Coordinates of C-alpha atoms and ligand atoms in Angstrom, one line a residue:
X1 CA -75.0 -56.3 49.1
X2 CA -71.5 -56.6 50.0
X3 CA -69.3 -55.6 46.8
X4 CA -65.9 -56.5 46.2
X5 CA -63.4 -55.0 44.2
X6 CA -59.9 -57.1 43.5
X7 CA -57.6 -54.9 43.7
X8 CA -53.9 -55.5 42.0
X9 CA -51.2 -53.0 41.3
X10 CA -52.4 -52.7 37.8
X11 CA -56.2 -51.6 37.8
X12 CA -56.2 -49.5 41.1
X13 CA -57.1 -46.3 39.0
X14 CA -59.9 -48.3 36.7
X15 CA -61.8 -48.8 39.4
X16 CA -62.0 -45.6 40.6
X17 CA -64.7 -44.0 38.1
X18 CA -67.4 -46.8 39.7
X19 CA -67.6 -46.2 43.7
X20 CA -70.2 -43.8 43.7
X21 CA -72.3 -45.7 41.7
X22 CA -71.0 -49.4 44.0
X23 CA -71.9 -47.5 47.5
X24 CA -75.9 -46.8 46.3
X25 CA -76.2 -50.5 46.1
X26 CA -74.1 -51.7 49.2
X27 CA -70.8 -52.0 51.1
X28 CA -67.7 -51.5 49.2
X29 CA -64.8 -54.1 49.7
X30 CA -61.2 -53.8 48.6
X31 CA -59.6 -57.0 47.7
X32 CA -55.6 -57.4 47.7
X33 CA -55.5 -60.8 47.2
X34 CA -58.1 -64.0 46.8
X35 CA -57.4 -64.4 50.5
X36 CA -59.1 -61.4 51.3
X37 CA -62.2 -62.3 48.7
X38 CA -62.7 -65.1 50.5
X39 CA -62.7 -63.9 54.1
X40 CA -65.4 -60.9 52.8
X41 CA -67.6 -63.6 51.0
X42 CA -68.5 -60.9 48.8
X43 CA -72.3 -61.2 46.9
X44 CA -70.7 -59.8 43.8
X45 CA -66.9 -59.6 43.3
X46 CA -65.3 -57.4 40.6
X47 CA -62.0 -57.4 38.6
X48 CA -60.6 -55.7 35.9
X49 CA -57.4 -56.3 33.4
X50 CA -55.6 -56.6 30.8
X51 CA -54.1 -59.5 28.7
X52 CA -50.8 -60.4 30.4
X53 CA -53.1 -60.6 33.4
X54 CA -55.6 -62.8 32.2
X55 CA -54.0 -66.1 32.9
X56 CA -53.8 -65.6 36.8
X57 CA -57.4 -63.9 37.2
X58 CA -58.8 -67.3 35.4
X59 CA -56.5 -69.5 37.8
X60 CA -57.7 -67.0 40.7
X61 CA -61.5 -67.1 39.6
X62 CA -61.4 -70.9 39.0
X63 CA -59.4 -71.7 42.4
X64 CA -62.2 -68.8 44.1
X65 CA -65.6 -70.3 42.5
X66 CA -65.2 -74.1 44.4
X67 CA -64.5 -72.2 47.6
X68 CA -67.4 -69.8 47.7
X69 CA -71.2 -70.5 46.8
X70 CA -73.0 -67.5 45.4
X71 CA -70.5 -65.2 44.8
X72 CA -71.0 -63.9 41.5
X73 CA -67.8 -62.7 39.0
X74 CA -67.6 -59.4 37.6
X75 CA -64.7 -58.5 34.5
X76 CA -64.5 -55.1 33.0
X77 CA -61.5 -53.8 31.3
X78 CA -59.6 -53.9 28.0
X79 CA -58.7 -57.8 27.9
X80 CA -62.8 -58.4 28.9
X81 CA -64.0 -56.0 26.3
X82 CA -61.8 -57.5 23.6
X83 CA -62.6 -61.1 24.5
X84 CA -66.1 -61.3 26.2
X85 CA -67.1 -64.7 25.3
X86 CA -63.5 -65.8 26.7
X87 CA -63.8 -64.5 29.8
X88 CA -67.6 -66.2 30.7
X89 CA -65.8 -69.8 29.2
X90 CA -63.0 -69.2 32.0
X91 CA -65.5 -68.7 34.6
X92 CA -67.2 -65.2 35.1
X93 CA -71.2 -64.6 35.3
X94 CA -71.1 -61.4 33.4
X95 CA -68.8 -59.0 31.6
X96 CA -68.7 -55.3 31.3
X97 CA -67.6 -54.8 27.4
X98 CA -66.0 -51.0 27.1
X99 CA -66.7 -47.9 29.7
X100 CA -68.5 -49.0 32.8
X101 CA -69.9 -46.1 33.9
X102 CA -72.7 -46.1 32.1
X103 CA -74.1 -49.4 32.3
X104 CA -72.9 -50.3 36.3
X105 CA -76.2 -49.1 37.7
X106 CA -78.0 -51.2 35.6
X107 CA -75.7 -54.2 36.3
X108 CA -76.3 -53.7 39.9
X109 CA -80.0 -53.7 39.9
X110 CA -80.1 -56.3 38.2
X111 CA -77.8 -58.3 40.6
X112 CA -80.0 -57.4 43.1
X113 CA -83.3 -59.0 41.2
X114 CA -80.9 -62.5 40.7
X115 CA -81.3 -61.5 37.1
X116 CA -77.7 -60.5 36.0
X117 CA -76.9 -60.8 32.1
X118 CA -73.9 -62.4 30.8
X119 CA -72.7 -59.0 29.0
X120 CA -73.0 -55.4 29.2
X121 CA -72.0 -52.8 27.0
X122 CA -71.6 -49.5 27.8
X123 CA -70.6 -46.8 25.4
X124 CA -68.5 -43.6 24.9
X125 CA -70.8 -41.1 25.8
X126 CA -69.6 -38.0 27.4
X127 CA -67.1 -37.6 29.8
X128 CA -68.5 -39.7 32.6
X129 CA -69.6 -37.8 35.9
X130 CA -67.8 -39.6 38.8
X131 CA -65.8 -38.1 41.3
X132 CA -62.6 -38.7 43.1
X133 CA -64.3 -37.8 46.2
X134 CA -66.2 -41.2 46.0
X135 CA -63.4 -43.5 45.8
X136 CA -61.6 -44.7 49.1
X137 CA -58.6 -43.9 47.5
X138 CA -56.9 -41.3 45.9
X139 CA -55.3 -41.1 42.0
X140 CA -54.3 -39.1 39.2
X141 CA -57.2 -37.0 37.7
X142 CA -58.6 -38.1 34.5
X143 CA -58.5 -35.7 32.0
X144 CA -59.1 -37.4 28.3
X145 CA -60.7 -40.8 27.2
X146 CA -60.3 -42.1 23.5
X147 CA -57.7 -41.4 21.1
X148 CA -57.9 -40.4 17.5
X149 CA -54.9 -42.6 16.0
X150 CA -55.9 -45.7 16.7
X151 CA -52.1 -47.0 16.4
X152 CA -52.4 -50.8 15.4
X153 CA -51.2 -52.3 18.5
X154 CA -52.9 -50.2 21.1
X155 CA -56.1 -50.7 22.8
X156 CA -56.7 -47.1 23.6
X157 CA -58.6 -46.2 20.5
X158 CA -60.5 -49.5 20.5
X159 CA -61.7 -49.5 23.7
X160 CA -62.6 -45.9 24.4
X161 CA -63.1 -44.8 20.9
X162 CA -61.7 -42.3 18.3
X163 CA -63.3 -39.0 19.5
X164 CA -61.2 -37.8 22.2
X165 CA -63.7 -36.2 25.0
X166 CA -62.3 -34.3 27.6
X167 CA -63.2 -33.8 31.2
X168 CA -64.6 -30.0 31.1
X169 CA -62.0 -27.6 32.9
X170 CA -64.0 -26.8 36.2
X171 CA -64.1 -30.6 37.0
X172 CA -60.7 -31.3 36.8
X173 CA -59.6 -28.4 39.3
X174 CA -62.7 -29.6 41.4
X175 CA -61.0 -33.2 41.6
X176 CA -57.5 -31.1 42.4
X177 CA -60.0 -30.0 45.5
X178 CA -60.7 -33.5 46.7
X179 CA -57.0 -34.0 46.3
X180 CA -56.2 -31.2 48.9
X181 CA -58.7 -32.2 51.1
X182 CA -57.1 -35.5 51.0
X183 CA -54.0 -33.7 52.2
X184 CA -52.4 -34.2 48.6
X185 CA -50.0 -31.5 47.3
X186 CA -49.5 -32.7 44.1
X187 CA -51.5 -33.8 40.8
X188 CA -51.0 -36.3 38.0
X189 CA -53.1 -37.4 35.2
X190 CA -54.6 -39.6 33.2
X191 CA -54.3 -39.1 28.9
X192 CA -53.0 -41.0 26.0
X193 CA -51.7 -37.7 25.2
X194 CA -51.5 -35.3 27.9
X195 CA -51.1 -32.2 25.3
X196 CA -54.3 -33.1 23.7
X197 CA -56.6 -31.8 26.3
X198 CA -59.3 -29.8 24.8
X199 CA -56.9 -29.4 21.3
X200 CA -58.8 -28.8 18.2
X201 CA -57.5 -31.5 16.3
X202 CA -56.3 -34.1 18.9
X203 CA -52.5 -33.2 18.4
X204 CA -51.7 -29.2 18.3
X205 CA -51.7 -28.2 22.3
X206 CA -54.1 -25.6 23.4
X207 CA -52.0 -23.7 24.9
X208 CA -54.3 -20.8 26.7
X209 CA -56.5 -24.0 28.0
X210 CA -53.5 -25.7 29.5
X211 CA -52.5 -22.2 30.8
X212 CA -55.9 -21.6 32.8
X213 CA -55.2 -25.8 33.7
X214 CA -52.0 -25.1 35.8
X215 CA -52.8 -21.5 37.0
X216 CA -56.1 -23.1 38.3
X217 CA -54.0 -25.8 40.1
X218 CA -52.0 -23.3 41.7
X219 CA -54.7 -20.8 42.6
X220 CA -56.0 -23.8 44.5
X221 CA -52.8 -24.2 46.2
X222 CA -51.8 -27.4 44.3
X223 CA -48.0 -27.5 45.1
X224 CA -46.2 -29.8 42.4
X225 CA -48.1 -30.5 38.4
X226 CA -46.7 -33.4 37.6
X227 CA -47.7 -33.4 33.1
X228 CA -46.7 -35.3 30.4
X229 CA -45.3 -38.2 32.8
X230 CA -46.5 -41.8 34.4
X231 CA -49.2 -42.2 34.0
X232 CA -49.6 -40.4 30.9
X233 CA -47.2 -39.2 28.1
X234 CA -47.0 -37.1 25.2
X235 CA -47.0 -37.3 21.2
X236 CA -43.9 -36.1 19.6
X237 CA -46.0 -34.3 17.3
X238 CA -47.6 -32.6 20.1
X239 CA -44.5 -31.1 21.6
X240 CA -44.1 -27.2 20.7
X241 CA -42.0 -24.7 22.2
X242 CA -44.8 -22.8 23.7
X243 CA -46.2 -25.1 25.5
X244 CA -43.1 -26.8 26.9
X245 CA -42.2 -23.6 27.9
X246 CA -45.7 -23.1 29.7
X247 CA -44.7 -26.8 31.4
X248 CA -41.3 -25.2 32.6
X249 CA -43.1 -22.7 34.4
X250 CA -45.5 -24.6 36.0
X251 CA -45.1 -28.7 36.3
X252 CA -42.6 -30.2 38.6
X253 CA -41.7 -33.2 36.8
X254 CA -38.1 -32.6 35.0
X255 CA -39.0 -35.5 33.0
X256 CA -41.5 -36.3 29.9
X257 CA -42.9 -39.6 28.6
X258 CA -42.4 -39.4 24.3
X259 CA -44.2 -42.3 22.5
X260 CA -41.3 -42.4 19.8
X261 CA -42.0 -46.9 19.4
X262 CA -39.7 -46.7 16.1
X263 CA -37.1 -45.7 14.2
X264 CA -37.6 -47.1 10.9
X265 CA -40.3 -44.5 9.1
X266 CA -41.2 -47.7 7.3
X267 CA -42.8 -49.3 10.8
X268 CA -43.9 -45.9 11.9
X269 CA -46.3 -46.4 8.9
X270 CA -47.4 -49.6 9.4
X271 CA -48.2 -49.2 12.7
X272 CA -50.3 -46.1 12.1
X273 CA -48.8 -43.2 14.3
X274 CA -49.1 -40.5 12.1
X275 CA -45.8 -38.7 12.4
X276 CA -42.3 -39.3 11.5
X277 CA -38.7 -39.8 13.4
X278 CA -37.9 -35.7 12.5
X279 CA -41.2 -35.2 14.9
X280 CA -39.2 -37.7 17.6
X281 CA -36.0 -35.6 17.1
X282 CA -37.5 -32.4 17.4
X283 CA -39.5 -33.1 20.6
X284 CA -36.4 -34.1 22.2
X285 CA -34.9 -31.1 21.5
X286 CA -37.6 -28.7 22.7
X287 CA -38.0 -30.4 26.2
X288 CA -34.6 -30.4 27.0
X289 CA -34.0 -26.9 25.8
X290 CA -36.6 -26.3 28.3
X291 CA -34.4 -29.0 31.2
X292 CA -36.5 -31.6 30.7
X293 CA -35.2 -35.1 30.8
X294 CA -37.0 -37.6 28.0
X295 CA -37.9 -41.1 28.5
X296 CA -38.5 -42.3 25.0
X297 CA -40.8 -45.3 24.5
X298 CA -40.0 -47.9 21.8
X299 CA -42.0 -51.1 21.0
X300 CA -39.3 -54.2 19.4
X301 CA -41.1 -57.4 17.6
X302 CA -43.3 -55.6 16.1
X303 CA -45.4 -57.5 12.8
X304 CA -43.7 -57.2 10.0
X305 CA -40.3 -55.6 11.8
X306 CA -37.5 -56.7 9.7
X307 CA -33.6 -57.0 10.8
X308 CA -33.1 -53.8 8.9
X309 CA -36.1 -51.9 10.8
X310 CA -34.6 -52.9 14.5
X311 CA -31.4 -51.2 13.1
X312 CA -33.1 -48.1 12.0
X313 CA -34.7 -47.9 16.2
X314 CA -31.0 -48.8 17.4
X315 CA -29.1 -46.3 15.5
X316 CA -32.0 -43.5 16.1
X317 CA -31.2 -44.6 19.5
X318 CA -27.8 -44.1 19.8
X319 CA -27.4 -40.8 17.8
X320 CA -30.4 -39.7 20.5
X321 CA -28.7 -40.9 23.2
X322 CA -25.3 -39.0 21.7
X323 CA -27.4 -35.5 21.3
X324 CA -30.0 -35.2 24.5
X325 CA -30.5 -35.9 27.8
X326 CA -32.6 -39.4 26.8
X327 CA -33.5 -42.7 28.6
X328 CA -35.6 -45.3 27.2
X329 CA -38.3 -47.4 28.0
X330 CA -38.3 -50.2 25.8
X331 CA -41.5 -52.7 24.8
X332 CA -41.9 -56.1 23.8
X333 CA -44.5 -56.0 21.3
X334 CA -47.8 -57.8 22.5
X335 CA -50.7 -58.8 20.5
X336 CA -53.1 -57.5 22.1
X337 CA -56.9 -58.2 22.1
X338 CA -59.4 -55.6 20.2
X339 CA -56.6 -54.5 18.2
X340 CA -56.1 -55.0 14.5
X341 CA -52.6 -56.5 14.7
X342 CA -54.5 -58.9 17.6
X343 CA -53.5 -61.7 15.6
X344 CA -50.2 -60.9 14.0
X345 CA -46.9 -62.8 15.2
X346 CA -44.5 -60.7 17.4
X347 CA -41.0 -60.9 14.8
X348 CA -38.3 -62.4 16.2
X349 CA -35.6 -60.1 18.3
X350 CA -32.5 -60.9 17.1
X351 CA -29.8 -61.7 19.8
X352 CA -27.8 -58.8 18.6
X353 CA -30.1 -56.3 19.0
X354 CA -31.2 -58.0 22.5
X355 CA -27.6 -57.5 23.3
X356 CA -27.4 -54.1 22.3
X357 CA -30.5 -53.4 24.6
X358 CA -29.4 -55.6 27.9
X359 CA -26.3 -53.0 27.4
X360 CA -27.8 -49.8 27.6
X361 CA -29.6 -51.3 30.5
X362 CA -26.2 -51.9 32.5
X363 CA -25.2 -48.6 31.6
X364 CA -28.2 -47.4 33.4
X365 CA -29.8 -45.8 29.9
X366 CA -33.0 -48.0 29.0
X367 CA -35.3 -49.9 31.5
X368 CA -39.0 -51.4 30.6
X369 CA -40.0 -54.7 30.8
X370 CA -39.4 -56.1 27.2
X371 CA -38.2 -59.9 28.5
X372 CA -41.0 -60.3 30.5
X373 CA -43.2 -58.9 27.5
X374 CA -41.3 -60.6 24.5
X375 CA -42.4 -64.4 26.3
X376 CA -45.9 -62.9 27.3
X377 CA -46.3 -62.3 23.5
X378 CA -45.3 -65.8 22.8
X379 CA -48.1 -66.8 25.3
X380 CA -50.8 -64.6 23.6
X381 CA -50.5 -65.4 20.3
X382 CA -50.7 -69.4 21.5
X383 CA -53.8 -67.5 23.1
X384 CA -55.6 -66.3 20.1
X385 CA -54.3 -68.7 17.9
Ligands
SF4_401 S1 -50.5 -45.5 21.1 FE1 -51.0 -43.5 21.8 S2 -51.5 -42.3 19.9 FE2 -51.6 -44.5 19.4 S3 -53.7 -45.1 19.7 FE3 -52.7 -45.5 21.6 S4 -53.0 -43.8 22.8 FE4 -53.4 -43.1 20.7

């Protein structure tokens, strides 16, 4: 069977976790672009995204289906595992509802017998056994799945569950091993909350873990830790001197992703996060005792966010901004699929806090894509509604 993946600058790393399984069953094809689907004329063709994406993979999949005969659509990923019945109306054969691994095997044979379903579900079992040393590409190493918050906006919790599993210790440096085979120096990671990894309680860093983590890396002869930035981040309330100290002396990034997303204590709440704007504060503070630089994310629009809430973020904002070496990364709040505020109306941004915001950019202090985002919420909501 030839197997194609569609590849997009968004879902590279998704895809990873499924090769070994893809290669038992056939020839594995990387897509760029619906040009290259076509010219493969692929048995079985695979995507995976999220909700901003979804419009142009239906226009892609619809423009795809009346130029090839028998190729059969694959979706997987968070806005497909939110909205399966969606996704077979706009054109797919089946869907892959939450982690793949599990059920891909099944979904292949049964391609192969002409019999495939129009949903499969996997579930959070274990941390899955795939290896980067399958995939044709490299990425960041995996280290955690699921999230114990479950924050109203994100998918993370909804998708992958509330039990955080992590990727047992010797698998992890075994991936660093691939890397350096590869002829990679360095290693990044995939979290929701890169100080979780193997913490008690999903928040409080364990530290002597994380210690064996990065002397691991380095007895390999892993030259640069990047920890705590893209692609994961960090909780405030995670952030201890120890362990930012242990991340001086071993990580090369000299900047860390904080989820802050508020500073009204009032939306903190409603959205679920489980600490306060003194754990924000404080974070800041240790990192750049310890020289690191923080990006700070914040989400605007959120349900519910009044005039007097955006001022609360603004002025946390500046009096960060006053104190610490900060940058931040701000959000449009999107309604996303799977999540319980899936249905709630993005508030209005006033135009003086816009104005505000599209000045810090000039001065080079906040970046993110929150235009783009604030009309992509206006285009899911008319999506759910
Ligand atoms: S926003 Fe972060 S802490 Fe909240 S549910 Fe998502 S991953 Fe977990």
């Amino acid at each position: 069977m030839r197997l194609a993946f569609r590849l997009s600058r968004y879902n590279r790393y998704s895809f990873i976790p499924l090769f070994g399984f893809a290669r038992r069953f056939g020839e594995t094809l990387l897509c760029n672009s619906a040009h290259d689907i076509l010219e493969c004329s692929p048995h079985l063709v695979f995507y995976s995204f999220m909700s901003p994406h979804a419009p142009d993979v239906y226009s892609e999949v619809s423009r795809l289906r009346g130029m090839l005969k028998g190729t059969l659509f694959v979706a997987g990923g968070p806005h497909p595992t939110a909205l399966p019945n969606e996704v077979i109306e706009e054109g797919f054969d089946s869907v892959v509802v939450g982690e793949g691994e599990g059920v891909f095997v099944k979904l292949l044979e049964d391609a192969t017998k002409g019999r495939l379903k129009p949903v499969y579900r996997g579930s959070a079992g274990d941390f899955p056994l795939y290896s980067l040393a399958d995939s044709p590409y490299t990425g960041p190493v995996e280290l955690v799945r699921g999230c114990p918050f479950g924050c109203r906006y994100c998918q993370v919790s909804y998708m992958f569950g509330r039990r955080p599993r992590c990727r047992p210790l010797e698998q992890v440096l075994s991936e660093a091993e691939v890397l350096l085979e590869r002829g990679r120096r360095f290693v990044r990671f995939i979290a929701p909350n890169a100080l979780s990894y193997m913490s008690e309680d999903g928040v409080s860093p364990n530290v002597e873990v994380l210690r064996s983590l990065f002397s691991g890396l380095k007895a390999l002869g892993v030259e640069q830790i990047f920890f705590g930035s893209f692609p994961s981040e960090v909780r405030p309330d995670s952030v201890t001197p120890e362990v930012v100290e242990l991340m001086a002396q071993f990580c090369s990034n000299r900047r860390v992703v904080v989820g802050a997303q508020s500073g009204s204590p009032r939306m903190l709440e409603l959205m679920g996060r489980g600490h306060g704007v003194e754990d924000v504060k404080r974070a800041v503070e240790i990192l750049n005792s310890f020289g690191f630089e923080v990006s700070l994310d914040f989400i605007f629009g959120l349900p519910g966010e009044t005039e007097r809430d955006m001022e609360l973020t603004l002025a946390l904002i500046e009096e960060l901004y006053g104190r610490f070496r900060v940058r931040v990364h701000a959000h449009s709040f999107l309604p996303l699929p799977g999540t319980p505020w899936a249905k709630a109306s993005p508030a209005p941004i006033p135009k003086w806090v816009k104005r505000r915001l599209h000045m810090w950019e000039r001065q080079g202090l906040l970046d993110g894509n929150w235009v783009q985002q604030e009309r992509m919420g206006r285009v899911l909501c008319r999506m759910s509604a």
